[in-house]
Amino acid sequence: MCGIVGYIGAREATSLLLTGLKELEYRGYDSAGIALLGRDGLRSFRAVGKLVNLVTKVGDYRSQGAVAAIGHTRWATHGKPSEENAHPHGLRHSRVVHNGIIENHAALRAMLAKKFASQTDTEVIVHLFEKHLENMPDASDPELAGLAALRATLDELHGAYAILLITESLPGKILFARKGSPLQFGITADGCHFASSDAPLVGICRETVYLEDGQWGIASADTVRLLDAQGIRVEPKTAALPASSLVAQKEGFRTFMEKEIYEQPRVLADILTGRLRDDAVTLEELPTDWLQRFSGVTLCACGTSYHAALAGSYLLERLARLPVRVEIASEFRYRDPVLDPAGLFIVISQSGETADTLEALKLAKGQGLATLALCNVDNSSIVRTADRSILLRAGIEKGVASTKAFSAQVMTLWLLALYWGTAKATLCRDRLSREVIAVRAAVGVMTPPQGIHDRIHRLSKRYLHGHGFFFIGRDLFYPLALEGALKLKEISYLHAEGYPAGEMKHGPIALADARLFTIALMARNSLYDKVRSNVEELSARDSTIVAITAEPFDLADDIIQIRPYDHPMLEFFEMLTVVQLLALEVATRLGNDVDMPRNLAKSVTVE
Ligand code: M6R
């Protein structure tokens, strides 16, 4: 998804901006650009596709002396990926980069009645800004005039934005604003640096200021005038940034996704550190008397995190006997939902910046509910908004297709269910002890057994065509089926659906023939016979069956044998690795970019 960087100072700015944009690359984008205002006046460079194309466009150009510079990676929302639609957008005197969506851009275009150079919503910002700047009654103080023009512009925008703007009347300055899309800055001895997330600033700044919604202002190399929505000057609140570079290396793996799949045992071990004492689970983030207040739970998330929420609902119901509802954030936020004020609202997010999840969280908070975030990124918007948070401890996840964050989410939800169940006394001693033994064992389960990756690699060549995949499972293995199908479609671009195994006969079985591939999640500890019957019904109609199971199953065309366990969660985690590897191998054989699949973004900061 779109990313922003900015810099004011005397360092060479093209390489600084390009390095910053490189740090944002993993988020997904389809064009990029930079603009600089310095000794040479305003200079812009834009290119479609990967950053290397922008580097070619920039060529030998290097900034000289003090500059104000902005850069952007764009993930197309309004208008196709093209050079005209790439940011920065400009008019005669100014250039702007923007993350978010200007919802009333069509009305603003009509009102402005100007010729536009792009199809983007962003371009209206620079048109409005220049119009207001020209009409400022007293332009003798360019800084005040610039701020007033920005304020008048912001007042006309509906939607979400993080904006950086440079203009010729303000050399050495950047105007900025944030509403609904993240933006932050840090000041060092050599200048002021902006970014839409931590990554470009790590290694450059020791501290950062995360802008709050509604904040805006103007920055120079060594000072920032930060204003609130009413225009009142506010003191920037600084937060520490990690000292080391976040650049994760592939460590010998072909892709980040593969590396992240193999990191899962370590992630699960990290999650358990300090949280298991003999037969007890402790989550220091949540005092038990706080948890005891709640009569039920709403889990809310998007994509893979939503699948983790669904898995969590089975665990919280079963282990803590709590009423649980699960919501897709993008649906929830416009449904005028009726919420139980005595319930706990839990959002789950890898990035902590997903716009739909963040807005759902704000909605629940606005209705007075207590809120908890399960999130992988400290200091993210979601963590900062929720009353309490549990960090997922998965480490930076670079692959757009989420893998280790999902296992971290499910493990954290399992711990939460056990901790809460203990507090509510819904678990007898024996049950708790069996669960804790399984929790500890899960770490080893996530190391793929000898030979399984090879087997999946060999098998994958038979599953490159066909008219679709159905991943089926029941109970906890239904969310896993959804996740397996999502992984496959995200990176292979093949059609795949996750379905509750018992529902196939209510419609989808009509699709069954030899070119329909059924991936059956057949857990021996969870409704095995029921799922077996559902798979037999599909086999009888000639669907090609791949069974993932520890049991012998002679109706399968292919079996991926997992190890025999006596707990469904252990089967869950081993099957998870299998479906992740299957997606990886199919996509790799098809020659796709596994880490940056087409059309997708790592962090979905627009709705
Ligand atoms: O960062 P979040 O967990 O909030 O992201 C939610 C989804 O956008 C994300 O899980 C998406 O579905 C991934 N591409 C899944 O692999």
PDB file of C-alpha atoms in Angstrom, residues 289-391:
ATOM      1  CA  ASP A 289      -9.818  -8.567  37.548  1.00  0.00           C
ATOM      2  CA  TRP A 290      -9.993  -6.499  34.339  1.00  0.00           C
ATOM      3  CA  LEU A 291     -10.876  -9.579  32.252  1.00  0.00           C
ATOM      4  CA  GLN A 292     -13.494 -10.755  34.748  1.00  0.00           C
ATOM      5  CA  ARG A 293     -15.589  -7.646  34.025  1.00  0.00           C
ATOM      6  CA  PHE A 294     -16.575  -8.754  30.557  1.00  0.00           C
ATOM      7  CA  SER A 295     -19.632 -10.759  29.684  1.00  0.00           C
ATOM      8  CA  GLY A 296     -18.512 -11.662  26.167  1.00  0.00           C
ATOM      9  CA  VAL A 297     -16.175 -10.883  23.304  1.00  0.00           C
ATOM     10  CA  THR A 298     -16.316  -9.422  19.814  1.00  0.00           C
ATOM     11  CA  LEU A 299     -13.342 -10.275  17.614  1.00  0.00           C
ATOM     12  CA  CYS A 300     -12.859  -8.008  14.626  1.00  0.00           C
ATOM     13  CA  ALA A 301     -10.246  -8.096  11.833  1.00  0.00           C
ATOM     14  CA  CYS A 302      -9.579  -8.412   8.095  1.00  0.00           C
ATOM     15  CA  GLY A 303      -8.077 -11.080   5.832  1.00  0.00           C
ATOM     16  CA  THR A 304      -5.751 -13.532   7.516  1.00  0.00           C
ATOM     17  CA  SER A 305      -6.258 -11.802  10.857  1.00  0.00           C
ATOM     18  CA  TYR A 306      -9.987 -12.427  10.450  1.00  0.00           C
ATOM     19  CA  HIS A 307      -9.251 -16.135   9.991  1.00  0.00           C
ATOM     20  CA  ALA A 308      -7.254 -16.057  13.222  1.00  0.00           C
ATOM     21  CA  ALA A 309     -10.235 -14.355  14.883  1.00  0.00           C
ATOM     22  CA  LEU A 310     -12.509 -17.179  13.701  1.00  0.00           C
ATOM     23  CA  ALA A 311     -10.103 -19.778  15.098  1.00  0.00           C
ATOM     24  CA  GLY A 312      -9.984 -17.747  18.319  1.00  0.00           C
ATOM     25  CA  SER A 313     -13.775 -17.852  18.591  1.00  0.00           C
ATOM     26  CA  TYR A 314     -13.730 -21.673  18.802  1.00  0.00           C
ATOM     27  CA  LEU A 315     -11.006 -21.523  21.467  1.00  0.00           C
ATOM     28  CA  LEU A 316     -12.590 -18.791  23.599  1.00  0.00           C
ATOM     29  CA  GLU A 317     -15.995 -20.474  23.510  1.00  0.00           C
ATOM     30  CA  ARG A 318     -14.663 -23.921  24.250  1.00  0.00           C
ATOM     31  CA  LEU A 319     -12.055 -23.087  26.869  1.00  0.00           C
ATOM     32  CA  ALA A 320     -13.362 -19.931  28.533  1.00  0.00           C
ATOM     33  CA  ARG A 321     -17.084 -20.520  27.858  1.00  0.00           C
ATOM     34  CA  LEU A 322     -17.515 -16.980  26.599  1.00  0.00           C
ATOM     35  CA  PRO A 323     -20.097 -15.850  24.058  1.00  0.00           C
ATOM     36  CA  VAL A 324     -18.069 -14.721  21.045  1.00  0.00           C
ATOM     37  CA  ARG A 325     -18.985 -12.967  17.827  1.00  0.00           C
ATOM     38  CA  VAL A 326     -16.581 -12.498  14.964  1.00  0.00           C
ATOM     39  CA  GLU A 327     -16.748  -9.540  12.613  1.00  0.00           C
ATOM     40  CA  ILE A 328     -15.128  -8.631   9.319  1.00  0.00           C
ATOM     41  CA  ALA A 329     -14.020  -5.063  10.034  1.00  0.00           C
ATOM     42  CA  SER A 330     -15.009  -3.619   6.645  1.00  0.00           C
ATOM     43  CA  GLU A 331     -18.573  -4.921   7.073  1.00  0.00           C
ATOM     44  CA  PHE A 332     -18.862  -4.133  10.748  1.00  0.00           C
ATOM     45  CA  ARG A 333     -18.073  -0.448  10.544  1.00  0.00           C
ATOM     46  CA  TYR A 334     -21.040   0.488   8.343  1.00  0.00           C
ATOM     47  CA  ARG A 335     -23.596  -1.882   9.834  1.00  0.00           C
ATOM     48  CA  ASP A 336     -24.756   0.281  12.720  1.00  0.00           C
ATOM     49  CA  PRO A 337     -23.925  -2.648  15.006  1.00  0.00           C
ATOM     50  CA  VAL A 338     -25.612  -3.239  18.342  1.00  0.00           C
ATOM     51  CA  LEU A 339     -22.816  -3.845  20.819  1.00  0.00           C
ATOM     52  CA  ASP A 340     -22.964  -5.143  24.346  1.00  0.00           C
ATOM     53  CA  PRO A 341     -21.424  -2.376  26.507  1.00  0.00           C
ATOM     54  CA  ALA A 342     -20.297  -5.059  28.958  1.00  0.00           C
ATOM     55  CA  GLY A 343     -18.363  -6.905  26.262  1.00  0.00           C
ATOM     56  CA  LEU A 344     -14.695  -6.674  25.315  1.00  0.00           C
ATOM     57  CA  PHE A 345     -13.913  -5.609  21.759  1.00  0.00           C
ATOM     58  CA  ILE A 346     -10.762  -7.268  20.424  1.00  0.00           C
ATOM     59  CA  VAL A 347      -9.115  -6.264  17.157  1.00  0.00           C
ATOM     60  CA  ILE A 348      -6.460  -8.400  15.528  1.00  0.00           C
ATOM     61  CA  SER A 349      -3.950  -6.980  13.077  1.00  0.00           C
ATOM     62  CA  GLN A 350      -0.441  -7.790  11.913  1.00  0.00           C
ATOM     63  CA  SER A 351       0.377  -4.264  10.736  1.00  0.00           C
ATOM     64  CA  GLY A 352      -1.689  -2.254  13.180  1.00  0.00           C
ATOM     65  CA  GLU A 353      -2.490   0.131  10.328  1.00  0.00           C
ATOM     66  CA  THR A 354      -5.358  -1.607   8.502  1.00  0.00           C
ATOM     67  CA  ALA A 355      -7.831   1.219   7.921  1.00  0.00           C
ATOM     68  CA  ASP A 356     -10.997  -0.879   8.285  1.00  0.00           C
ATOM     69  CA  THR A 357      -9.823  -2.498  11.520  1.00  0.00           C
ATOM     70  CA  LEU A 358      -8.689   0.828  12.945  1.00  0.00           C
ATOM     71  CA  GLU A 359     -12.039   2.448  12.164  1.00  0.00           C
ATOM     72  CA  ALA A 360     -13.955  -0.510  13.646  1.00  0.00           C
ATOM     73  CA  LEU A 361     -11.864  -0.128  16.788  1.00  0.00           C
ATOM     74  CA  LYS A 362     -12.662   3.583  16.984  1.00  0.00           C
ATOM     75  CA  LEU A 363     -16.353   2.846  16.496  1.00  0.00           C
ATOM     76  CA  ALA A 364     -16.408   0.344  19.368  1.00  0.00           C
ATOM     77  CA  LYS A 365     -14.406   2.707  21.553  1.00  0.00           C
ATOM     78  CA  GLY A 366     -16.790   5.516  20.684  1.00  0.00           C
ATOM     79  CA  GLN A 367     -19.668   3.372  21.951  1.00  0.00           C
ATOM     80  CA  GLY A 368     -17.883   3.012  25.277  1.00  0.00           C
ATOM     81  CA  LEU A 369     -16.604  -0.552  24.934  1.00  0.00           C
ATOM     82  CA  ALA A 370     -13.320  -1.613  26.458  1.00  0.00           C
ATOM     83  CA  THR A 371     -10.858  -2.495  23.699  1.00  0.00           C
ATOM     84  CA  LEU A 372      -7.891  -4.787  23.282  1.00  0.00           C
ATOM     85  CA  ALA A 373      -5.528  -5.057  20.290  1.00  0.00           C
ATOM     86  CA  LEU A 374      -3.589  -8.163  19.324  1.00  0.00           C
ATOM     87  CA  CYS A 375      -1.004  -6.639  17.064  1.00  0.00           C
ATOM     88  CA  ASN A 376       2.481  -7.252  15.687  1.00  0.00           C
ATOM     89  CA  VAL A 377       3.658  -3.656  15.459  1.00  0.00           C
ATOM     90  CA  ASP A 378       4.283  -1.659  18.588  1.00  0.00           C
ATOM     91  CA  ASN A 379       3.377   2.028  18.348  1.00  0.00           C
ATOM     92  CA  SER A 380       1.108   1.326  15.373  1.00  0.00           C
ATOM     93  CA  SER A 381      -2.144   3.292  15.088  1.00  0.00           C
ATOM     94  CA  ILE A 382      -4.171   0.331  16.355  1.00  0.00           C
ATOM     95  CA  VAL A 383      -1.942  -0.222  19.395  1.00  0.00           C
ATOM     96  CA  ARG A 384      -2.045   3.470  20.205  1.00  0.00           C
ATOM     97  CA  THR A 385      -5.840   3.577  19.914  1.00  0.00           C
ATOM     98  CA  ALA A 386      -6.780   0.453  21.903  1.00  0.00           C
ATOM     99  CA  ASP A 387      -7.095   0.568  25.694  1.00  0.00           C
ATOM    100  CA  ARG A 388      -4.780  -2.390  26.045  1.00  0.00           C
ATOM    101  CA  SER A 389      -2.672  -4.441  23.705  1.00  0.00           C
ATOM    102  CA  ILE A 390      -0.834  -7.716  23.463  1.00  0.00           C
ATOM    103  CA  LEU A 391       2.072  -7.649  21.019  1.00  0.00           C
TER     104      LEU A 391
END
